[in-house]
XYZ file of C-alpha atoms in Angstrom:
470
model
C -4.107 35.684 11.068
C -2.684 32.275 11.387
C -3.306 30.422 14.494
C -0.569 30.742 16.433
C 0.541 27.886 18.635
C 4.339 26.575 19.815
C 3.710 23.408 16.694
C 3.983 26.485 14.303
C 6.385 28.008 15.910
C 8.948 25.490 16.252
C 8.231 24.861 12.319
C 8.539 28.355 11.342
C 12.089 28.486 13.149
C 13.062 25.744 11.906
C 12.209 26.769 8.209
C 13.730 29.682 7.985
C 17.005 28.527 10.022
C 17.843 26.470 6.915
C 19.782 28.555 4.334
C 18.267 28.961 1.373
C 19.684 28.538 -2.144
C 20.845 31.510 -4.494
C 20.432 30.021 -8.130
C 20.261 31.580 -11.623
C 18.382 29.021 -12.727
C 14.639 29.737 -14.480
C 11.725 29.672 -13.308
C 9.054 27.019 -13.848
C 5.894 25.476 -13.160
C 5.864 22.361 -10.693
C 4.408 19.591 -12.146
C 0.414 19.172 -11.515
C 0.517 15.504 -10.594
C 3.469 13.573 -8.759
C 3.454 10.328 -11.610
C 2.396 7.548 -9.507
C 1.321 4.674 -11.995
C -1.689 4.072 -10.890
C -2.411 7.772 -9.613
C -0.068 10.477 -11.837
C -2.679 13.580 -11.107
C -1.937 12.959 -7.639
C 0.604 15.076 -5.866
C 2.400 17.867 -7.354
C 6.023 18.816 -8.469
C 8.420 21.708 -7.047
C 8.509 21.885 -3.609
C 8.417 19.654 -0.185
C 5.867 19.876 2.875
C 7.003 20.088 6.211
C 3.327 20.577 7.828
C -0.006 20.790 7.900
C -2.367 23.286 10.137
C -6.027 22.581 9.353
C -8.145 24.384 10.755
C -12.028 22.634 10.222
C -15.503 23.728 10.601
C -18.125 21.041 10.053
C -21.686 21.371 9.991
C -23.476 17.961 9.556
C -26.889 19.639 9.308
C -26.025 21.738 6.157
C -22.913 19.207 5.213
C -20.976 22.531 4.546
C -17.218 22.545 5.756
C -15.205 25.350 6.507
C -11.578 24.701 6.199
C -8.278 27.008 6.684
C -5.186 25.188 6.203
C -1.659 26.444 6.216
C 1.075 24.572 4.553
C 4.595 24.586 5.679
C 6.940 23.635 2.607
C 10.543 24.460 0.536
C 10.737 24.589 -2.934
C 13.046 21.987 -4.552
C 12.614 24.174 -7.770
C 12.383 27.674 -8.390
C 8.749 27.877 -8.923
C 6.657 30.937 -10.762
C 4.026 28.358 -10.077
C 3.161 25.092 -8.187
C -0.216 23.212 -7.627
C -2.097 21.802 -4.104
C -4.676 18.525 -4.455
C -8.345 19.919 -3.357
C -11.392 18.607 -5.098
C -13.267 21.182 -7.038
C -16.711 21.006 -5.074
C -14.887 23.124 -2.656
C -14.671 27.061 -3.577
C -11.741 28.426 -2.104
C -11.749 32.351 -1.168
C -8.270 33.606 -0.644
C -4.635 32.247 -1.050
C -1.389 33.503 0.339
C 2.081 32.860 -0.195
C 4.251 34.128 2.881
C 1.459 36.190 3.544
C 1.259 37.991 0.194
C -2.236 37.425 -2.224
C -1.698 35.319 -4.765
C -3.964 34.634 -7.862
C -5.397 31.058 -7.958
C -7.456 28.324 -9.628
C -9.388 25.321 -9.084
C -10.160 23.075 -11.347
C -10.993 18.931 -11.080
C -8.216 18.601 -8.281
C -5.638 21.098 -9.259
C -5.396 23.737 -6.980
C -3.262 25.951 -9.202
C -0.897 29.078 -7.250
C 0.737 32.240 -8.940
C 3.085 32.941 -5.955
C 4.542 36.937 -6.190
C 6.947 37.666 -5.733
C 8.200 34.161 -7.269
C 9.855 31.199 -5.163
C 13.018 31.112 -5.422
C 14.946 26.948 -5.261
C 15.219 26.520 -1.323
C 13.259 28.907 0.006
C 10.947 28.281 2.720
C 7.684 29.593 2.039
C 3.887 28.981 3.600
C 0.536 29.111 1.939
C -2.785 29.631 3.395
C -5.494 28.124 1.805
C -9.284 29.474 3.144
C -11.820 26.988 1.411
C -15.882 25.732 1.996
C -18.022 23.911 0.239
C -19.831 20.465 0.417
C -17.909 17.352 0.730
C -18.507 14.588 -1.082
C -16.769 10.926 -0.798
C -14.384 10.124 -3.045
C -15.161 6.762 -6.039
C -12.025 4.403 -6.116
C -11.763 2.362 -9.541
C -12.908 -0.299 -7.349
C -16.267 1.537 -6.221
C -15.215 1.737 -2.603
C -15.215 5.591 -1.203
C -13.429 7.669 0.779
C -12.916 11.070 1.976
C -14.843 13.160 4.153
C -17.959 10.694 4.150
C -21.161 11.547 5.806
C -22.458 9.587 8.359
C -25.691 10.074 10.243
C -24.320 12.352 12.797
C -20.916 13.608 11.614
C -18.158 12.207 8.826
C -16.019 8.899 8.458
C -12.976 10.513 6.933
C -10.368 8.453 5.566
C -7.754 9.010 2.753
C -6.413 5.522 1.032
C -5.600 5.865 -1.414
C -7.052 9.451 -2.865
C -9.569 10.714 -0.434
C -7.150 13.486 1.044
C -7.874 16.434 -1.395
C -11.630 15.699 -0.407
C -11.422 17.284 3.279
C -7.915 19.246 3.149
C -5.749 21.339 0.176
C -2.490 18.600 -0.056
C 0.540 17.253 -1.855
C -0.973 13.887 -2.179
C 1.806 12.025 -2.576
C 3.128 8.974 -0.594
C 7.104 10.138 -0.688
C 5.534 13.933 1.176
C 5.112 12.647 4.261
C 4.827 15.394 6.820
C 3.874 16.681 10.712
C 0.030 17.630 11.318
C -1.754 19.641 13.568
C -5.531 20.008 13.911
C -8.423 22.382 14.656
C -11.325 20.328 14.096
C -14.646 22.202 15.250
C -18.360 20.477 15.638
C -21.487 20.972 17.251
C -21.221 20.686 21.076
C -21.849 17.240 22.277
C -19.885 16.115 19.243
C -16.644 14.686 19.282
C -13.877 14.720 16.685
C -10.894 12.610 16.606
C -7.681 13.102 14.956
C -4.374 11.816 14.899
C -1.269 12.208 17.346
C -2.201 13.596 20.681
C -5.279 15.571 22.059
C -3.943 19.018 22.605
C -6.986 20.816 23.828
C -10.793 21.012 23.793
C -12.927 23.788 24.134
C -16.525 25.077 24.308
C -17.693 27.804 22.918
C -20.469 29.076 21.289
C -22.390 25.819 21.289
C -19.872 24.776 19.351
C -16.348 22.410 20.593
C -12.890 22.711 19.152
C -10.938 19.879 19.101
C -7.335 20.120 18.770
C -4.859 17.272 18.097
C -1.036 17.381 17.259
C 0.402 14.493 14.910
C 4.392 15.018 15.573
C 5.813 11.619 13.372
C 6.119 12.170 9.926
C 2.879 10.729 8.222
C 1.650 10.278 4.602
C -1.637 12.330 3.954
C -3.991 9.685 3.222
C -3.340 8.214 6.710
C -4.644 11.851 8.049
C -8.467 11.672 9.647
C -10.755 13.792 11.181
C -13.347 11.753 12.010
C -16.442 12.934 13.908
C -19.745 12.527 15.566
C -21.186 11.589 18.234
C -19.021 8.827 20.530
C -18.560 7.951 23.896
C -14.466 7.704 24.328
C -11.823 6.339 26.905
C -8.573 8.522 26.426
C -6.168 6.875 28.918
C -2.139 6.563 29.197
C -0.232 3.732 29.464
C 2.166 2.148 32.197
C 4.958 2.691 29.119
C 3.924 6.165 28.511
C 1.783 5.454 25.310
C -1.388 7.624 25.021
C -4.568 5.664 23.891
C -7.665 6.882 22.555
C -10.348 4.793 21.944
C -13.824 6.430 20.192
C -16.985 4.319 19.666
C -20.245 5.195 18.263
C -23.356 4.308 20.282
C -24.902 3.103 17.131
C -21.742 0.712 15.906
C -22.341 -2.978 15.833
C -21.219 -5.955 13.849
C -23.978 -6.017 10.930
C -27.088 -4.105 10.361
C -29.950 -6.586 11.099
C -28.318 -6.058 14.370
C -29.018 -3.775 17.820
C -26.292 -1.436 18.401
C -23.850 -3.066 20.532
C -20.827 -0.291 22.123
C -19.887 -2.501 24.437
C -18.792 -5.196 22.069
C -16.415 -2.423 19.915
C -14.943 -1.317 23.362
C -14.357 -4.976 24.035
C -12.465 -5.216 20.782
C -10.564 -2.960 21.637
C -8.907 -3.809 24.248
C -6.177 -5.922 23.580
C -4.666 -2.622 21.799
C -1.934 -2.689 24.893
C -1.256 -6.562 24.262
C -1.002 -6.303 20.508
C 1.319 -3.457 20.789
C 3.539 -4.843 22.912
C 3.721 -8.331 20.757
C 4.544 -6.550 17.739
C 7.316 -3.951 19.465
C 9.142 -7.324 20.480
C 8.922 -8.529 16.968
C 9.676 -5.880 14.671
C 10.882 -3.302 16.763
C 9.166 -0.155 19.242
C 6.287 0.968 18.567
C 6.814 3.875 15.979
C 4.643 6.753 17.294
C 2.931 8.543 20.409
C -0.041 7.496 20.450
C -2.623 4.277 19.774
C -6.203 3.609 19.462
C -9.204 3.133 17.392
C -12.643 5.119 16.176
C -15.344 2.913 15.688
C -18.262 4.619 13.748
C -21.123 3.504 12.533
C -20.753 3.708 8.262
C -22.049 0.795 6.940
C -21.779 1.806 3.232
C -17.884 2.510 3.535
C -17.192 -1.196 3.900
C -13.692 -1.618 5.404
C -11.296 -0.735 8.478
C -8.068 1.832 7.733
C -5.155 2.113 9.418
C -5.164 6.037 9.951
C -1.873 6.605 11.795
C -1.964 5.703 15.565
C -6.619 6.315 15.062
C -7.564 3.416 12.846
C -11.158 3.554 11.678
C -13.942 1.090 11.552
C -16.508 1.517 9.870
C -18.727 -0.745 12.294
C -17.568 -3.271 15.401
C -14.260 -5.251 14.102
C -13.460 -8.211 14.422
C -10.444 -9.649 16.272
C -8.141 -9.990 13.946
C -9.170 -6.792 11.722
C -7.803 -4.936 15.211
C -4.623 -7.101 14.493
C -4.413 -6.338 11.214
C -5.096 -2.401 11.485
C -2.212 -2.354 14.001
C 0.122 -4.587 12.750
C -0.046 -1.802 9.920
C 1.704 0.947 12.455
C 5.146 -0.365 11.688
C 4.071 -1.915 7.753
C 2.456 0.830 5.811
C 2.417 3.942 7.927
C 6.127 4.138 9.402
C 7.527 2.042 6.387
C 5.663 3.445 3.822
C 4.781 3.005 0.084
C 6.569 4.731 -2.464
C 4.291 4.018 -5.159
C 1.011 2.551 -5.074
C 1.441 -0.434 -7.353
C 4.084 -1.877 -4.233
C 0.834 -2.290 -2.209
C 1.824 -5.977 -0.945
C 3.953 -4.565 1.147
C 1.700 -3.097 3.201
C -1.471 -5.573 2.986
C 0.598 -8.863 3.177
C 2.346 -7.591 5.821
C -0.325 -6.791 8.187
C -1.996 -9.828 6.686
C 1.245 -12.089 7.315
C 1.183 -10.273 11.031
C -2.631 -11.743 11.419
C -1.051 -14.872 10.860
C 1.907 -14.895 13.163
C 0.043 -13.120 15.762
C -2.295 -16.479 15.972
C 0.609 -18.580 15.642
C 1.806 -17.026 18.904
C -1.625 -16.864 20.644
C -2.232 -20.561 20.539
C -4.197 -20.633 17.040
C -3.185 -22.034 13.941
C 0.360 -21.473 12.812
C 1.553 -19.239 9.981
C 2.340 -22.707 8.062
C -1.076 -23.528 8.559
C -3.028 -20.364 7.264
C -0.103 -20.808 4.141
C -1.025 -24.285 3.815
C -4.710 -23.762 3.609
C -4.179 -21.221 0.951
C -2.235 -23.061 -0.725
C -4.859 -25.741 -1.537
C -6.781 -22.858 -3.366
C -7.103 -24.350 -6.849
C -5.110 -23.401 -9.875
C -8.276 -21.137 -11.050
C -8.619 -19.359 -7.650
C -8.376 -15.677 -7.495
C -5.505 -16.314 -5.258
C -3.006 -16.383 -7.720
C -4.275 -13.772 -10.367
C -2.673 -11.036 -10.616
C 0.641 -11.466 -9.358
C 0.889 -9.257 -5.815
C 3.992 -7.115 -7.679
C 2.253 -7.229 -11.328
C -1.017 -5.313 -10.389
C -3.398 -4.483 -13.883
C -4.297 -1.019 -12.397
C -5.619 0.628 -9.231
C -8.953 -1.371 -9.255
C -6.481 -4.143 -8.031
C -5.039 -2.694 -4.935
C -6.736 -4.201 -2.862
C -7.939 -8.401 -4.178
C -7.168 -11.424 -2.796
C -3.461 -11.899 -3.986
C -2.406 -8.228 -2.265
C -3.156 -9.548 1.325
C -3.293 -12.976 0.861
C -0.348 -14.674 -1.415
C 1.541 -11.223 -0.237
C 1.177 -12.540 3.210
C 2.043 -15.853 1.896
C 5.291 -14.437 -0.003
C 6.492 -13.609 3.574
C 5.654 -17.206 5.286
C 7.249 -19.491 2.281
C 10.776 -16.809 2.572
C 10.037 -17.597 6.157
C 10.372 -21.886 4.904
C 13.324 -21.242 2.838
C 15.370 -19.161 4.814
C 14.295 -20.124 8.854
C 13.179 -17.727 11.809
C 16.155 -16.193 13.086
C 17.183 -15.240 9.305
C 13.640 -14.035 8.201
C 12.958 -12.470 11.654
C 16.130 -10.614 11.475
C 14.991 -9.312 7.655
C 12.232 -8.307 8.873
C 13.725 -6.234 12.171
C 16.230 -4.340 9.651
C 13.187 -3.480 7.132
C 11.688 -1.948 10.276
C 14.634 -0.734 11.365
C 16.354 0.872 7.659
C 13.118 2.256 6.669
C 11.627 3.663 9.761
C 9.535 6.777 8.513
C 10.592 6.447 5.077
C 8.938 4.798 1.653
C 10.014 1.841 0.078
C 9.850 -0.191 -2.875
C 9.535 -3.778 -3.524
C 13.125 -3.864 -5.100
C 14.211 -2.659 -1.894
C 13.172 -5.338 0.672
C 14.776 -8.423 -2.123
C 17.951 -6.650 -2.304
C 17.464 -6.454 1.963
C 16.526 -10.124 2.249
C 19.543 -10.630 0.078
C 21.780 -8.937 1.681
C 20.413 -10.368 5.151
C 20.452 -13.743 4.271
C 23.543 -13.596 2.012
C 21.655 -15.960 -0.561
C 20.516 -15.125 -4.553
C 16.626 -15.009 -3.955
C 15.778 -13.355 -7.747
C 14.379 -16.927 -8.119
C 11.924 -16.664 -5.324
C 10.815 -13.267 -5.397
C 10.068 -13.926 -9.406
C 7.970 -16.813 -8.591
C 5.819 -15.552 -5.671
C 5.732 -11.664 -6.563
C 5.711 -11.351 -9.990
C 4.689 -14.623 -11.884
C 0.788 -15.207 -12.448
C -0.559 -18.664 -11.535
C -0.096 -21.095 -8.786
C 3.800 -21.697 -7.734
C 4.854 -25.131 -8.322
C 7.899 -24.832 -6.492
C 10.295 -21.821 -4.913
């Protein structure tokens, strides 16, 4: 039985109220991999997700999760066949297709699906996926991981850019975005946190279910489950906004030092503030909720912006809370399209570190730009070019965040703040919820400013070496 709640409901409806397609057309098999450039096995051809039910069982003990997920979709082709990302340590038990068997396989991350009878273009269909196995993180070209990884009392589970099929059966591709909810049970005294709202939580069986509902359409690396043990503030806002805040008695700022809670709580709590700056800059806050998990996973290495739950991976520090929030509106509501666009969400949030200062009494945006700028011909700065990434081991270097960021501050110089502010309001604005590419925000600042800027953009986003001149 699927679990039934009104989050399924109101997607079921509103599935099947859509009329469906008759078409003579053939039937194929959606593509296995969605063609990214840097990432073409992941996400799949052939159909569109609507939602995500996951229903979890983790046991840190054992490291064995149980997972049940059903997936709310339409087929954009008529499909004899069609594919799901989910790593192959999992073993997965039973499929169904509107609640009919269907024949399966799973091999590296294809998650191959004989649907019968056969999907016909438009049609509305939902597959349960019942899975278990063993999770283990996810290797980037860069050596960083991600996933479901282990901690020493639950998981750090985060998704950029392929750690999705590690916890959950997916389409993982950045143009799927879809709705979540969650089912996310641990051992009692444990606490797992997920994005959107808390919906519920409940005892049983020395075991607690934690249910969350994420309503805003959201890419599914941004999806987390995080969980362990944490001491938590969940609180509302004067505006309305939920907050949830999750810190690990164990976090602190390095490892040659005593766990420190009371610090990560204390970084957190300009949250309120930092929303509010950026809602009068860019535009309202996109989603329902804020807040922050802050483990203890010193291996991981880095902060992500989950949507409205970033994780740390240890306490953060000031402006790393800046930065993960910034990326609410810059990277989770505007979102990539393809990976290789990456500067627009790094140098972004980055740039948004910088203006945040500017407006905090630190140093300005001009400042942090100039000091860059005196980076030597040689430096790392300016190799690759933000827009002209090698491959995926380059996502995330020095040029991504740092000459993205200053990209943004020298249009800033050339065009003044209430032009550039404005570009940036109607990027916001346009693209709310939707992926972008970097063609898209010139031809934007183009037709914002009314000015040629091919010039400019060539220089700072797709030319290797130090500008001369813009």
């Amino acid at each position: 039985m699927l679990r039934r709640s009104w989050v399924l409901v109101v997607v079921v409806l509103a599935l099947l109220a859509a009329p469906g397609v008759a078409s003579a057309e053939r039937y194929v098999t959606g593509a296995p991999g969605g063609g990214d450039p840097f990432f073409p096995d992941a996400g799949n051809g052939g159909y569109d997700v609507a939602h995500y039910s996951l229903d979890i069982r983790y046991d840190h003990a054992a490291n064995q999760l149980t997972g049940r997920a059903a997936i709310f979709a339409r087929a954009t082709q008529s499909l004899e066949r069609f594919n799901l990302d989910l790593r192959d340590f999992y073993t997965v038990s039973k499929v169904t297709v509107n609640l009919h068997r269907a024949a399966f396989s799973l091999s590296g991350q294809e998650l191959t699906i004989d649907p019968r009878p056969k999907l016909r273009r438009g049609t509305p269909f939902v597959v349960v996926v019942e899975y278990g196995g063993q999770p283990q993180p996810i290797v980037d070209p860069d050596e960083s991981q991600e996933g479901w990884v282990q901690t020493d009392d639950g998981a750090f589970v985060v998704g950029e850019p392929q750690g999705s099929p590690g916890w959950y059966p997916v389409n993982d591709s950045l143009r799927d975005k879809a709705t979540f909810d969650f089912a996310i049970t641990v051992p009692k005294g444990m606490t797992a946190v997920a994005n959107g709202a808390l919906l519920s939580k409940r005892d049983r069986d020395g075991a607690t279910t934690w249910r969350w509902l994420a309503p805003s359409p959201m890419a599914p690396y941004l999806a987390t489950a995080t969980n362990g043990r944490f001491e938590t503030r969940f609180s509302r806002l004067p505006g309305g906004l939920l907050r949830y805040d999750a810190v690990d008695p164990q976090t602190r700022e390095d490892p040659a030092e005593p766990p420190n809670p009371a610090l990560a709580f204390e970084r957190l709590a300009p949250e309120p503030e930092i929303v509010r700056f950026f809602s009068g800059l860019y535009g309202p806050y996109p989603f329902e909720s804020v807040g922050g998990i802050v483990d203890w996973a010193p291996d991981v290495g880095y902060a992500l912006e989950s949507q409205t739950r970033v994780n740390y991976d240890r306490v953060p520090d000031p402006s790393t809370v800046v930065h993960e929030i910034a990326h609410q509106w810059f990277g989770n509501s505007v979102g990539l399209a393809v990976w290789p666009d990456m500067w627009l969400n790094e140098g972004f949030a980055t740039w948004s570190e910088w203006i945040y200062e500017e407006r905090h009494g630190g140093p300005t945006a001009q400042d942090r730009f100039d000091e860059s700028y005196a980076s030597p011909p040689t430096s790392s700065l300016w190799r690759p070019a933000p827009n002209r990434l090698p491959g995926p081991a380059a996502l995330f270097t020095r040029p991504v965040y740092e000459r993205g960021a200053m990209t943004l501050q020298a249009l800033r110089q050339k065009l003044g703040d209430p032009t550039f502010f404005a570009i940036l309001r109607s990027w916001y604005r346009e693209h709310r919820d939707g992926n972008v590419r970097t063609q898209d925000f010139i031809r934007l600042a183009e037709r914002v400013s009314r000015r040629d800027l091919g010039a400019f953009f060539e220089t700072w986003l797709f030319t290797e070496g130090k500008p001369a001149s813009w």
